[in-house]
Short mmCIF file of C-alpha atoms in Angstrom, two decimals:
data_model
loop_
_atom_site.label_atom_id
_atom_site.label_comp_id
_atom_site.label_asym_id
_atom_site.label_seq_id
_atom_site.Cartn_x
_atom_site.Cartn_y
_atom_site.Cartn_z
CA UNK W 1 0.00 0.00 0.00
CA UNK W 2 2.69 2.45 0.97
CA UNK W 3 5.03 3.26 -1.80
CA UNK W 4 8.62 4.04 -1.17
CA UNK W 5 8.52 7.81 -1.33
CA UNK W 6 11.83 7.94 -3.09
CA UNK W 7 10.80 5.54 -5.78
CA UNK W 8 8.64 7.81 -7.88
CA UNK W 9 11.14 10.58 -8.03
CA UNK W 10 13.57 8.22 -9.63
CA UNK W 11 11.09 8.16 -12.47
CA UNK W 12 11.89 11.78 -13.12
CA UNK W 13 14.53 11.66 -15.77
CA UNK W 14 17.53 13.67 -14.81
CA UNK W 15 17.60 16.57 -17.20
CA UNK W 16 19.97 15.51 -19.92
CA UNK W 17 21.16 18.17 -22.26
CA UNK W 18 20.18 17.70 -25.87
CA UNK W 19 23.03 15.77 -27.35
CA UNK W 20 24.67 17.80 -30.04
CA UNK W 21 21.95 20.44 -29.81
CA UNK W 22 20.46 19.32 -33.10
CA UNK W 23 17.42 21.15 -34.48
CA UNK W 24 14.25 19.51 -33.22
CA UNK W 25 15.87 18.08 -30.10
CA UNK W 26 16.25 21.58 -28.73
CA UNK W 27 12.47 21.77 -28.33
CA UNK W 28 11.63 18.10 -28.05
CA UNK W 29 13.84 17.36 -25.06
CA UNK W 30 12.48 20.18 -22.86
CA UNK W 31 8.91 19.32 -23.90
CA UNK W 32 9.37 15.62 -23.12
CA UNK W 33 11.09 16.35 -19.82
CA UNK W 34 8.26 18.74 -18.92
CA UNK W 35 5.65 16.09 -19.65
CA UNK W 36 7.62 13.43 -17.79
CA UNK W 37 8.07 15.62 -14.71
CA UNK W 38 4.40 16.62 -14.60
CA UNK W 39 3.14 13.08 -15.12
CA UNK W 40 5.62 11.60 -12.64
CA UNK W 41 4.59 14.09 -9.95
CA UNK W 42 0.91 13.46 -10.61
CA UNK W 43 1.37 9.70 -10.61
CA UNK W 44 3.31 9.85 -7.35
CA UNK W 45 0.56 11.98 -5.78
CA UNK W 46 -2.05 9.52 -6.94
CA UNK W 47 -0.29 6.28 -6.06
CA UNK W 48 1.40 7.23 -2.80
CA UNK W 49 -1.06 6.90 0.08
CA UNK W 50 -1.19 10.39 1.57
CA UNK W 51 0.60 10.42 4.89
CA UNK W 52 -1.83 13.01 6.21
CA UNK W 53 0.86 15.12 7.67
CA UNK W 54 4.55 15.77 7.63
CA UNK W 55 6.97 17.60 9.83
CA UNK W 56 6.18 21.18 10.69
CA UNK W 57 8.42 24.19 11.06
CA UNK W 58 8.84 25.65 14.53
CA UNK W 59 6.96 28.87 15.07
CA UNK W 60 4.05 28.11 12.77
CA UNK W 61 0.67 26.95 13.94
CA UNK W 62 0.14 24.45 11.16
CA UNK W 63 1.75 23.05 8.07
CA UNK W 64 -0.99 24.79 6.11
CA UNK W 65 0.25 28.13 7.39
CA UNK W 66 3.88 27.30 6.62
CA UNK W 67 3.02 26.27 3.09
CA UNK W 68 0.83 29.29 2.52
CA UNK W 69 3.58 31.67 3.51
CA UNK W 70 6.23 29.82 1.49
CA UNK W 71 3.89 29.80 -1.50
CA UNK W 72 3.22 33.49 -1.02
CA UNK W 73 6.96 34.15 -0.96
CA UNK W 74 7.33 32.17 -4.18
CA UNK W 75 4.53 34.15 -5.78
CA UNK W 76 6.06 37.45 -4.70
CA UNK W 77 9.38 36.34 -6.21
CA UNK W 78 7.49 35.38 -9.36
CA UNK W 79 6.24 38.96 -9.60
CA UNK W 80 9.87 40.06 -9.36
CA UNK W 81 10.50 37.60 -12.18
CA UNK W 82 7.99 39.29 -14.46
CA UNK W 83 9.34 42.77 -13.77
CA UNK W 84 12.99 41.76 -14.11
CA UNK W 85 12.21 39.86 -17.34
CA UNK W 86 10.68 43.02 -18.79
CA UNK W 87 13.92 44.81 -17.83
CA UNK W 88 16.07 42.14 -19.45
CA UNK W 89 14.08 42.50 -22.66
CA UNK W 90 14.31 46.30 -22.45
CA UNK W 91 10.59 46.86 -22.06
CA UNK W 92 11.20 48.54 -18.72
CA UNK W 93 14.11 50.70 -17.69
CA UNK W 94 16.25 48.69 -15.34
CA UNK W 95 19.72 48.42 -13.90
CA UNK W 96 22.43 46.45 -15.61
CA UNK W 97 22.05 43.83 -12.95
CA UNK W 98 18.54 42.96 -14.12
CA UNK W 99 19.62 39.59 -15.60
CA UNK W 100 21.27 38.60 -12.32
CA UNK W 101 18.17 39.71 -10.43
CA UNK W 102 16.04 37.59 -12.76
CA UNK W 103 18.24 34.54 -12.34
CA UNK W 104 18.53 34.66 -8.57
CA UNK W 105 14.94 35.59 -7.78
CA UNK W 106 13.88 32.72 -10.00
CA UNK W 107 16.20 30.28 -8.30
CA UNK W 108 14.96 31.38 -4.89
CA UNK W 109 11.31 31.13 -5.96
CA UNK W 110 11.87 27.59 -7.21
CA UNK W 111 13.71 26.49 -4.08
CA UNK W 112 10.99 28.00 -1.89
CA UNK W 113 8.29 26.23 -3.89
CA UNK W 114 9.92 22.78 -3.70
CA UNK W 115 9.23 22.11 0.01
CA UNK W 116 5.62 23.16 -0.50
CA UNK W 117 5.26 20.70 -3.36
CA UNK W 118 6.96 17.94 -1.40
CA UNK W 119 4.53 18.42 1.44
CA UNK W 120 1.56 18.55 -0.92
CA UNK W 121 2.52 15.34 -2.66
CA UNK W 122 3.70 13.50 0.42
CA UNK W 123 0.98 14.47 2.88
CA UNK W 124 -2.04 15.22 0.71
CA UNK W 125 -1.57 13.59 -2.66
CA UNK W 126 -3.33 14.25 -5.94
CA UNK W 127 -6.95 15.11 -5.21
CA UNK W 128 -9.81 15.61 -7.62
CA UNK W 129 -12.77 15.52 -5.24
CA UNK W 130 -13.51 19.23 -5.61
CA UNK W 131 -12.73 21.75 -8.34
CA UNK W 132 -10.27 23.75 -6.26
CA UNK W 133 -8.27 20.67 -5.31
CA UNK W 134 -8.41 19.35 -8.85
CA UNK W 135 -7.08 22.52 -10.44
CA UNK W 136 -4.46 22.90 -7.76
CA UNK W 137 -3.28 19.30 -8.10
CA UNK W 138 -3.23 19.43 -11.88
CA UNK W 139 -1.53 22.79 -12.26
CA UNK W 140 0.86 22.10 -9.40
CA UNK W 141 2.25 19.21 -11.42
CA UNK W 142 2.18 21.26 -14.62
CA UNK W 143 4.15 24.02 -12.91
CA UNK W 144 7.18 21.88 -12.19
CA UNK W 145 7.04 20.42 -15.67
CA UNK W 146 6.88 23.85 -17.27
CA UNK W 147 9.63 25.13 -15.03
CA UNK W 148 11.90 22.24 -16.00
CA UNK W 149 11.23 23.02 -19.66
CA UNK W 150 12.06 26.66 -19.11
CA UNK W 151 15.36 25.77 -17.44
CA UNK W 152 16.32 23.39 -20.24
CA UNK W 153 15.36 25.86 -22.96
CA UNK W 154 17.73 28.38 -21.39
CA UNK W 155 20.59 26.10 -22.37
CA UNK W 156 19.85 26.47 -26.04
CA UNK W 157 21.15 29.45 -27.92
CA UNK W 158 19.39 31.39 -30.68
CA UNK W 159 15.88 30.35 -29.75
CA UNK W 160 13.01 31.95 -31.65
CA UNK W 161 12.45 35.35 -30.03
CA UNK W 162 9.10 34.93 -28.32
CA UNK W 163 9.65 31.36 -27.10
CA UNK W 164 11.34 32.06 -23.74
CA UNK W 165 8.93 34.86 -22.76
CA UNK W 166 6.03 32.60 -23.72
CA UNK W 167 7.23 29.67 -21.62
CA UNK W 168 8.17 32.01 -18.79
CA UNK W 169 4.73 33.58 -18.96
CA UNK W 170 3.16 30.14 -18.86
CA UNK W 171 5.18 29.23 -15.76
CA UNK W 172 4.08 32.47 -14.11
CA UNK W 173 0.40 32.03 -15.05
CA UNK W 174 0.33 28.46 -13.76
CA UNK W 175 2.02 29.47 -10.51
CA UNK W 176 -0.55 32.23 -10.07
CA UNK W 177 -3.47 29.79 -10.32
CA UNK W 178 -1.67 27.35 -8.03
CA UNK W 179 -1.25 30.13 -5.48
CA UNK W 180 -4.84 31.35 -5.83
CA UNK W 181 -6.20 27.85 -5.26
CA UNK W 182 -4.03 27.19 -2.21
CA UNK W 183 -2.50 29.99 -0.20
CA UNK W 184 -5.14 32.61 -0.97
CA UNK W 185 -7.83 30.03 -0.29
CA UNK W 186 -6.12 29.10 2.99
CA UNK W 187 -5.86 32.71 4.15
CA UNK W 188 -9.48 33.41 3.22
CA UNK W 189 -10.74 30.25 4.91
CA UNK W 190 -8.65 30.10 8.04
CA UNK W 191 -7.51 33.69 8.36
CA UNK W 192 -4.10 35.18 7.81
CA UNK W 193 -2.38 33.16 10.50
CA UNK W 194 1.27 32.56 11.13
CA UNK U 1 29.58 26.41 -24.38
CA UNK U 2 26.28 25.74 -22.78
CA UNK U 3 25.07 27.44 -19.66
CA UNK U 4 25.02 25.13 -16.67
CA UNK U 5 23.22 27.48 -14.28
CA UNK U 6 19.69 26.31 -15.15
CA UNK U 7 20.72 22.68 -14.80
CA UNK U 8 22.26 23.35 -11.40
CA UNK U 9 19.05 25.08 -10.36
CA UNK U 10 16.99 22.05 -11.32
CA UNK U 11 19.38 19.67 -9.62
CA UNK U 12 19.37 21.78 -6.45
CA UNK U 13 15.58 21.61 -6.41
CA UNK U 14 15.62 17.86 -6.96
CA UNK U 15 18.15 17.41 -4.19
CA UNK U 16 16.10 19.56 -1.81
CA UNK U 17 12.99 17.56 -2.64
CA UNK U 18 14.77 14.27 -2.00
CA UNK U 19 16.15 15.54 1.30
CA UNK U 20 12.69 16.58 2.46
CA UNK U 21 11.14 13.31 1.35
CA UNK U 22 13.77 11.39 3.26
CA UNK U 23 13.18 13.53 6.34
CA UNK U 24 9.43 12.99 6.05
CA UNK U 25 9.78 9.27 5.55
CA UNK U 26 12.18 8.79 8.43
CA UNK U 27 10.35 11.10 10.80
CA UNK U 28 7.11 9.31 10.09
CA UNK U 29 3.65 10.22 11.27
CA UNK U 30 4.64 9.86 14.91
CA UNK U 31 6.01 13.36 14.90
CA UNK U 32 2.82 14.72 13.42
CA UNK U 33 0.81 17.32 15.31
CA UNK U 34 -2.03 14.87 15.78
CA UNK U 35 0.30 12.43 17.48
CA UNK U 36 -0.14 14.66 20.50
CA UNK U 37 -3.45 12.83 20.70
CA UNK U 38 -2.26 11.18 23.88
CA UNK U 39 -3.04 14.41 25.60
CA UNK U 40 -6.14 15.16 23.59
CA UNK U 41 -7.75 11.75 23.71
CA UNK U 42 -8.92 11.62 27.29
CA UNK U 43 -10.29 15.15 27.08
CA UNK U 44 -13.68 14.31 25.59
CA UNK U 45 -14.32 11.92 28.44
CA UNK U 46 -13.27 14.28 31.17
CA UNK U 47 -16.51 16.17 31.72
CA UNK U 48 -19.21 14.26 29.99
CA UNK U 49 -22.79 14.33 31.22
CA UNK U 50 -23.90 11.71 33.74
CA UNK U 51 -24.78 8.37 32.24
CA UNK U 52 -28.38 8.63 33.37
CA UNK U 53 -29.06 11.73 31.29
CA UNK U 54 -30.90 10.50 28.21
CA UNK U 55 -30.47 13.31 25.66
CA UNK U 56 -26.75 13.85 26.12
CA UNK U 57 -24.36 11.87 23.97
CA UNK U 58 -22.00 9.86 26.06
CA UNK U 59 -18.45 10.93 25.54
CA UNK U 60 -17.30 8.56 28.25
CA UNK U 61 -17.78 5.83 25.70
CA UNK U 62 -14.82 7.13 23.78
CA UNK U 63 -12.53 6.37 26.66
CA UNK U 64 -13.69 2.78 26.98
CA UNK U 65 -11.14 1.60 24.45
CA UNK U 66 -8.23 1.86 26.83
CA UNK U 67 -7.94 -1.91 26.95
CA UNK U 68 -4.67 -3.15 25.61
CA UNK U 69 -5.79 -3.80 22.08
CA UNK U 70 -2.28 -4.17 20.81
CA UNK U 71 -2.10 -2.55 17.38
CA UNK U 72 -1.28 -5.09 14.74
CA UNK U 73 1.00 -3.91 11.96
CA UNK U 74 -1.79 -4.41 9.44
CA UNK U 75 -4.32 -1.97 10.84
CA UNK U 76 -5.22 1.01 8.68
CA UNK U 77 -2.85 3.96 9.09
CA UNK U 78 -3.69 6.68 11.58
CA UNK U 79 -5.73 9.29 9.78
CA UNK U 80 -8.76 11.54 9.88
CA UNK U 81 -11.57 11.71 7.39
CA UNK U 82 -14.33 14.25 6.97
CA UNK U 83 -17.11 14.64 4.46
CA UNK U 84 -20.79 15.00 3.84
CA UNK U 85 -23.70 12.64 3.49
CA UNK U 86 -24.85 12.05 -0.06
CA UNK U 87 -28.01 14.09 0.51
CA UNK U 88 -25.86 17.01 1.65
CA UNK U 89 -27.82 17.40 4.87
CA UNK U 90 -25.19 16.28 7.33
CA UNK U 91 -21.50 15.75 7.88
CA UNK U 92 -19.54 12.70 8.99
CA UNK U 93 -16.01 12.54 10.38
CA UNK U 94 -13.96 9.47 11.23
CA UNK U 95 -10.72 9.42 13.17
CA UNK U 96 -8.49 6.34 13.17
CA UNK U 97 -5.69 5.63 15.63
CA UNK U 98 -3.93 2.28 15.93
CA UNK U 99 -6.87 0.32 14.67
CA UNK U 100 -9.45 2.07 16.81
CA UNK U 101 -11.99 4.44 15.34
CA UNK U 102 -14.23 7.20 16.55
CA UNK U 103 -16.81 8.82 14.29
CA UNK U 104 -19.18 11.73 14.56
CA UNK U 105 -22.32 12.46 12.61
CA UNK U 106 -24.15 15.77 12.82
CA UNK U 107 -26.55 17.82 10.74
CA UNK U 108 -25.56 21.23 12.13
CA UNK U 109 -28.96 21.69 13.78
CA UNK U 110 -30.12 19.15 16.33
CA UNK U 111 -29.16 15.69 15.20
CA UNK U 112 -25.83 14.14 16.13
CA UNK U 113 -24.24 10.87 17.11
CA UNK U 114 -20.85 9.78 18.44
CA UNK U 115 -19.79 6.31 17.41
CA UNK U 116 -16.82 4.15 18.14
CA UNK U 117 -15.36 0.78 17.30
CA UNK U 118 -12.51 -0.98 15.60
CA UNK U 119 -11.08 -0.72 12.13
CA UNK U 120 -10.44 -4.08 10.50
CA UNK U 121 -7.31 -5.06 8.61
CA UNK U 122 -9.31 -4.98 5.40
CA UNK U 123 -10.24 -1.35 6.03
CA UNK U 124 -13.73 -2.25 7.14
CA UNK U 125 -15.37 -0.12 9.80
CA UNK U 126 -18.28 -1.13 12.02
CA UNK U 127 -18.98 1.46 14.69
CA UNK U 128 -21.81 1.81 17.15
CA UNK U 129 -23.16 4.67 19.22
CA UNK U 130 -25.95 5.50 21.60
CA UNK U 131 -29.60 4.79 20.83
CA UNK U 132 -28.84 2.33 18.09
CA UNK U 133 -26.62 4.59 16.00
CA UNK U 134 -24.52 2.53 13.59
CA UNK U 135 -21.86 3.26 11.03
CA UNK U 136 -20.52 0.82 8.50
CA UNK U 137 -17.89 1.85 6.05
CA UNK U 138 -14.95 0.88 3.96
CA UNK U 139 -11.63 2.63 4.10
CA UNK U 140 -9.54 3.09 1.01
CA UNK U 141 -6.36 5.12 1.02
CA UNK U 142 -7.99 8.50 0.67
CA UNK U 143 -11.57 8.16 1.74
CA UNK U 144 -14.14 6.33 3.79
CA UNK U 145 -17.34 5.39 2.04
CA UNK U 146 -20.27 3.95 3.94
CA UNK U 147 -23.63 4.32 5.63
CA UNK U 148 -24.51 5.78 8.99
CA UNK U 149 -27.81 5.07 10.71
CA UNK U 150 -28.98 7.71 13.14
CA UNK U 151 -32.45 8.28 14.55
CA UNK U 152 -34.09 5.75 12.29
CA UNK U 153 -32.67 7.16 9.07
CA UNK U 154 -29.79 5.85 7.03
CA UNK U 155 -27.42 8.23 5.30
CA UNK U 156 -24.81 7.24 2.76
CA UNK U 157 -21.64 9.28 3.07
CA UNK U 158 -18.17 9.80 1.69
CA UNK U 159 -15.46 11.26 3.89
CA UNK U 160 -12.18 12.39 2.35
CA UNK U 161 -8.82 12.39 4.04
CA UNK U 162 -8.79 15.43 6.30
CA UNK U 163 -5.63 17.22 7.28
CA UNK U 164 -5.41 19.82 10.01
CA UNK U 165 -7.06 22.19 10.48
CA UNK U 166 -9.91 20.17 9.06
CA UNK U 167 -11.10 17.15 11.02
CA UNK U 168 -13.14 16.28 14.07
CA UNK U 169 -13.31 18.51 17.16
CA UNK U 170 -15.10 18.46 20.48
CA UNK U 171 -15.62 20.79 23.39
CA UNK U 172 -16.99 19.74 26.74
CA UNK U 173 -17.29 22.04 29.71
CA UNK U 174 -19.41 22.85 32.70
CA UNK U 175 -20.07 26.53 33.10
CA UNK U 176 -22.10 27.69 36.09
CA UNK U 177 -23.74 24.31 36.41
CA UNK U 178 -24.65 24.10 32.72
CA UNK U 179 -23.15 21.23 30.78
CA UNK U 180 -21.87 22.11 27.34
CA UNK U 181 -20.99 19.43 24.84
CA UNK U 182 -20.26 20.43 21.27
CA UNK U 183 -19.04 18.46 18.29
CA UNK U 184 -17.65 19.97 15.11
CA UNK U 185 -16.61 18.61 11.75
CA UNK U 186 -14.32 20.92 9.85
CA UNK U 187 -14.58 19.83 6.23
CA UNK U 188 -11.59 19.83 3.88
CA UNK U 189 -13.05 22.93 2.17
CA UNK U 190 -12.95 24.78 5.50
CA UNK U 191 -16.67 24.74 6.17
CA UNK U 192 -17.86 23.65 9.59
CA UNK U 193 -20.82 21.59 10.68
CA UNK U 194 -21.41 21.46 14.41
CA UNK U 195 -24.00 20.80 17.05
CA UNK U 196 -23.82 22.21 20.55
CA UNK U 197 -25.67 20.65 23.46
CA UNK U 198 -26.56 22.83 26.46
CA UNK U 199 -27.75 20.51 29.21
CA UNK U 200 -28.77 18.11 26.50
CA UNK U 201 -30.64 20.75 24.49
CA UNK U 202 -29.08 20.69 21.03
CA UNK U 203 -28.77 23.54 18.59
CA UNK U 204 -26.53 24.82 15.82
CA UNK U 205 -23.03 25.40 17.14
CA UNK U 206 -21.05 28.62 16.66
CA UNK U 207 -17.93 28.45 14.50
CA UNK U 208 -14.80 27.24 16.18
CA UNK U 209 -11.30 28.44 15.59
CA UNK U 210 -9.51 25.15 14.91
CA UNK U 211 -6.07 26.78 14.86
CA UNK U 212 -6.54 28.37 18.27
CA UNK U 213 -8.53 25.42 19.59
CA UNK U 214 -11.26 27.63 20.96
CA UNK U 215 -14.90 28.56 20.53
CA UNK U 216 -16.93 31.35 22.06
CA UNK U 217 -20.22 30.09 23.50
CA UNK U 218 -22.63 32.41 25.28
CA UNK U 219 -19.83 34.92 25.69
CA UNK U 220 -17.44 32.39 27.17
CA UNK U 221 -14.38 30.95 25.55
CA UNK U 222 -14.26 27.16 25.65
CA UNK U 223 -11.39 24.91 24.68
CA UNK U 224 -11.88 22.79 21.57
CA UNK U 225 -9.79 19.69 21.02
CA UNK U 226 -9.25 17.36 18.10
CA UNK U 227 -10.94 14.04 18.79
CA UNK U 228 -8.99 10.81 18.58
CA UNK U 229 -10.08 7.33 19.63
#
């Protein structure tokens, strides 16, 4: 009944760079990795019997509160992502350090989001019993897939102009819905608690 | 030369996820907040109404399971479930600990029942309560599906896995000679269904604050505790 929690993650293929960087592989590999990551996460959430709970952080009243604040931090960093991306592309006036800002705020947002996802998948699992849970579960998996694709695309040079902004925008949009259906819902339901 | 930054970012995330999974798996559910149930469990029985009082539910029944029913390794995992009856009129919550189960049914107005019993290795539940209340159900990993019979009516229900702050709560207190006994089911969507008995007179219960573990009744703040078998 209980699945080794480490087993499913082994199903996530370690992101291999496109060998040789040949034409179609530049797009195919990120797309396949994205699909594999999303499906693997969803399958793990569905197959693994939810543990109900996981360890909490000191100082917070509940894991729900911890996750909501971490998710909110990730969302705030995602807003920084949008603004700094506009700077990188020259749509907004920005400092010369805009690319570094974009890179590091993105990294931080991702690393902040990972524990939230681990808790979701480990303690709650993939749920489709109500629309909010369904959309959150679905898009939560899609987010990490899309993010993986975005990271892998960055390794290719001379991509078609609008591709990176499009994928980045998709990652941001998905994260927004994931946040709306979790942290915002939590704060509205249980109050803005620490 | 290809940029390795994005790859390192992904690998760092993967590593972090694996670390947390390992921590979770090795810590286990024992360290979970609900594992403090040792302290919370006797609470419902502490100030229940006298056994001779007909309308009051008997919380003392929940403490009867202190016999050394040694938990077999095959019993269903400790968990809480909460959901509604199929007709939408009422809510049902089930709490499992080491093979023992306690369940609560209430319609949010004046009908309620506390039930208790054992959970079988096959995930089967057969619980009984006062005045012929019965609950039969089957446990699968994420929900309990079954029927509960209360007051001559049978309700089919489905209860999903509930994680704090949703779940089953109870408050019992004696204030100026009046016996209060309230039961609440906090559904996974955050809604609450509760019934409060004042000297056995039941009515809709005010909302509780599950995070703070408190409810304000008639201007007084009462402690609310998660219910475990």
